[in-house]
XYZ file of C-alpha atoms in Angstrom:
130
model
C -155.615 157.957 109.263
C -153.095 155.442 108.332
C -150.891 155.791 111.904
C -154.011 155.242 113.846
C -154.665 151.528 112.609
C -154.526 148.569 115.129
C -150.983 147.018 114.470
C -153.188 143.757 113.720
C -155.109 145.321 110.450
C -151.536 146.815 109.597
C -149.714 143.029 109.323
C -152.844 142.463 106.828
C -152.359 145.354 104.892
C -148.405 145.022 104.688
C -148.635 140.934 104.208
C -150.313 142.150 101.034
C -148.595 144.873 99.247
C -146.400 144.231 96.319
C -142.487 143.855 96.774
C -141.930 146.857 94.331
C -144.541 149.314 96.853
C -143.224 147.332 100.400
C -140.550 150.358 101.397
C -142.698 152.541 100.697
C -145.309 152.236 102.991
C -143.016 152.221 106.054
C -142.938 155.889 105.378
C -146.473 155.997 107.379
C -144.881 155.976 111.166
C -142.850 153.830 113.501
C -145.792 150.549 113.952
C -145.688 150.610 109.847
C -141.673 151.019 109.506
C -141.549 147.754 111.843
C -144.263 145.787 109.905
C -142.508 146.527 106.761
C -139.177 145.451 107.452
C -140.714 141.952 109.685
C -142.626 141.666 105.764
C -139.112 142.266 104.150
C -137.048 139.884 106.359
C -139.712 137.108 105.867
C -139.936 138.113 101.892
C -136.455 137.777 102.125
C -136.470 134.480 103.937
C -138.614 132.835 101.515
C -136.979 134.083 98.834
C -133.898 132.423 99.695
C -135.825 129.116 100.653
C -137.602 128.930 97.233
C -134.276 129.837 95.453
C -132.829 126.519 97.390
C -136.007 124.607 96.174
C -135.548 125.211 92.449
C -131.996 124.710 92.639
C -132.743 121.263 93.920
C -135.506 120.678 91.663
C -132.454 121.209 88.655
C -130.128 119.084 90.232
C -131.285 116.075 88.220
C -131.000 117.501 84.917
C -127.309 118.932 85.642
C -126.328 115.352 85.504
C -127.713 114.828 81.689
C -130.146 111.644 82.523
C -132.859 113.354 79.968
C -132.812 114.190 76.053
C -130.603 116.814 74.554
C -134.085 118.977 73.679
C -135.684 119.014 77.121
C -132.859 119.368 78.653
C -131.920 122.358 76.860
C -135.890 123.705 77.509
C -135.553 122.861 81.078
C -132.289 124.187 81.875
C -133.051 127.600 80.487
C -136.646 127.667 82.293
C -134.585 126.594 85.392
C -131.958 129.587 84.942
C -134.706 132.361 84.169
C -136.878 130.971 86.983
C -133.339 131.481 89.302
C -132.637 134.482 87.441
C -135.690 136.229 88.639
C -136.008 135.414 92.218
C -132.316 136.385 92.823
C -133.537 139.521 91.082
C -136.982 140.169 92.983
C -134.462 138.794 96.541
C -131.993 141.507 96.068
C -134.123 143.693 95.219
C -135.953 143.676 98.781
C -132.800 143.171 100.109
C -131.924 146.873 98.399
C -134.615 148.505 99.896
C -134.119 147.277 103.403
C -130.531 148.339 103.495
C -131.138 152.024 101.651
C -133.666 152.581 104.175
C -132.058 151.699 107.515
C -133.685 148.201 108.004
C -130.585 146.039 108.126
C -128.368 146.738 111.612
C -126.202 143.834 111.213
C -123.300 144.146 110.059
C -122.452 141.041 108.696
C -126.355 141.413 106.616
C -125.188 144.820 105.790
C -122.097 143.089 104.486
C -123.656 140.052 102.777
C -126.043 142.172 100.698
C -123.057 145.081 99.794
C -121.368 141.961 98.203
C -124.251 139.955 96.620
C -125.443 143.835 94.986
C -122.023 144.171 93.618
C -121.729 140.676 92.594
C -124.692 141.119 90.550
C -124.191 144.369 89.199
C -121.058 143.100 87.314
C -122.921 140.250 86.711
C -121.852 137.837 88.782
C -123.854 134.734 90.476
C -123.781 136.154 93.870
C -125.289 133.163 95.380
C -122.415 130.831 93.862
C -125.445 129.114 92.379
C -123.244 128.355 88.909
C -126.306 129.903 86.819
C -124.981 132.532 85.831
């Protein structure tokens, strides 16, 4: 019943299913394996765009213009905030390459490195939170 849905009702459907269920669901046909890896790329996309947001919003308190206690509260809210959309982004990032999403070579490439990077626990964004 699933491969018979107009592609329209399938963008709903994917737009709305968890990061940890996305991959899965392109298992349904061709229309769905598309959808699922446009979802990823934009997941993927605003991922990286939030991760660039937060590191701005820490820039200020890198420079040690506030009190020793917030800055120690903020900074470690800043790096577990960082900490867990570099998770959740390679994470998608995983799943599109294990499943035959990514065709570039230099994306194929660029996640290979930022998966080992953070496997031996490296910053593999070279955001210095580490």
């Amino acid at each position: 019943m699933l491969d018979r849905l107009p592609v329209e009702i399938v963008e709903r459907i994917v737009a709305k299913i968890p990061d940890t269920d996305l991959i899965a669901v392109s298992k349904v046909d061709r229309v769905w394996w598309q959808e699922v890896r446009q979802e990823a790329y934009k997941r993927w996309k605003n991922y990286a765009t939030t991760i660039g947001y937060v590191r701005a919003l820490g820039k200020p308190f890198e420079k040690g213009n506030v009190d020793w206690i917030t800055f120690e509260d903020v900074n470690d809210f800043y790096k577990r905030w960082i900490d867990r959309l570099t998770e959740d982004q390679l994470y998608i990032m995983e799943k599109m390459l294990r499943n035959g999403m990514v065709v570039d070579p230099q994306e194929r490439e660029t996640i290979e490195h930022a998966l080992s990077e953070h496997r031996w626990g490296g910053d593999p964004w070279g955001l210095g939170v580490v």
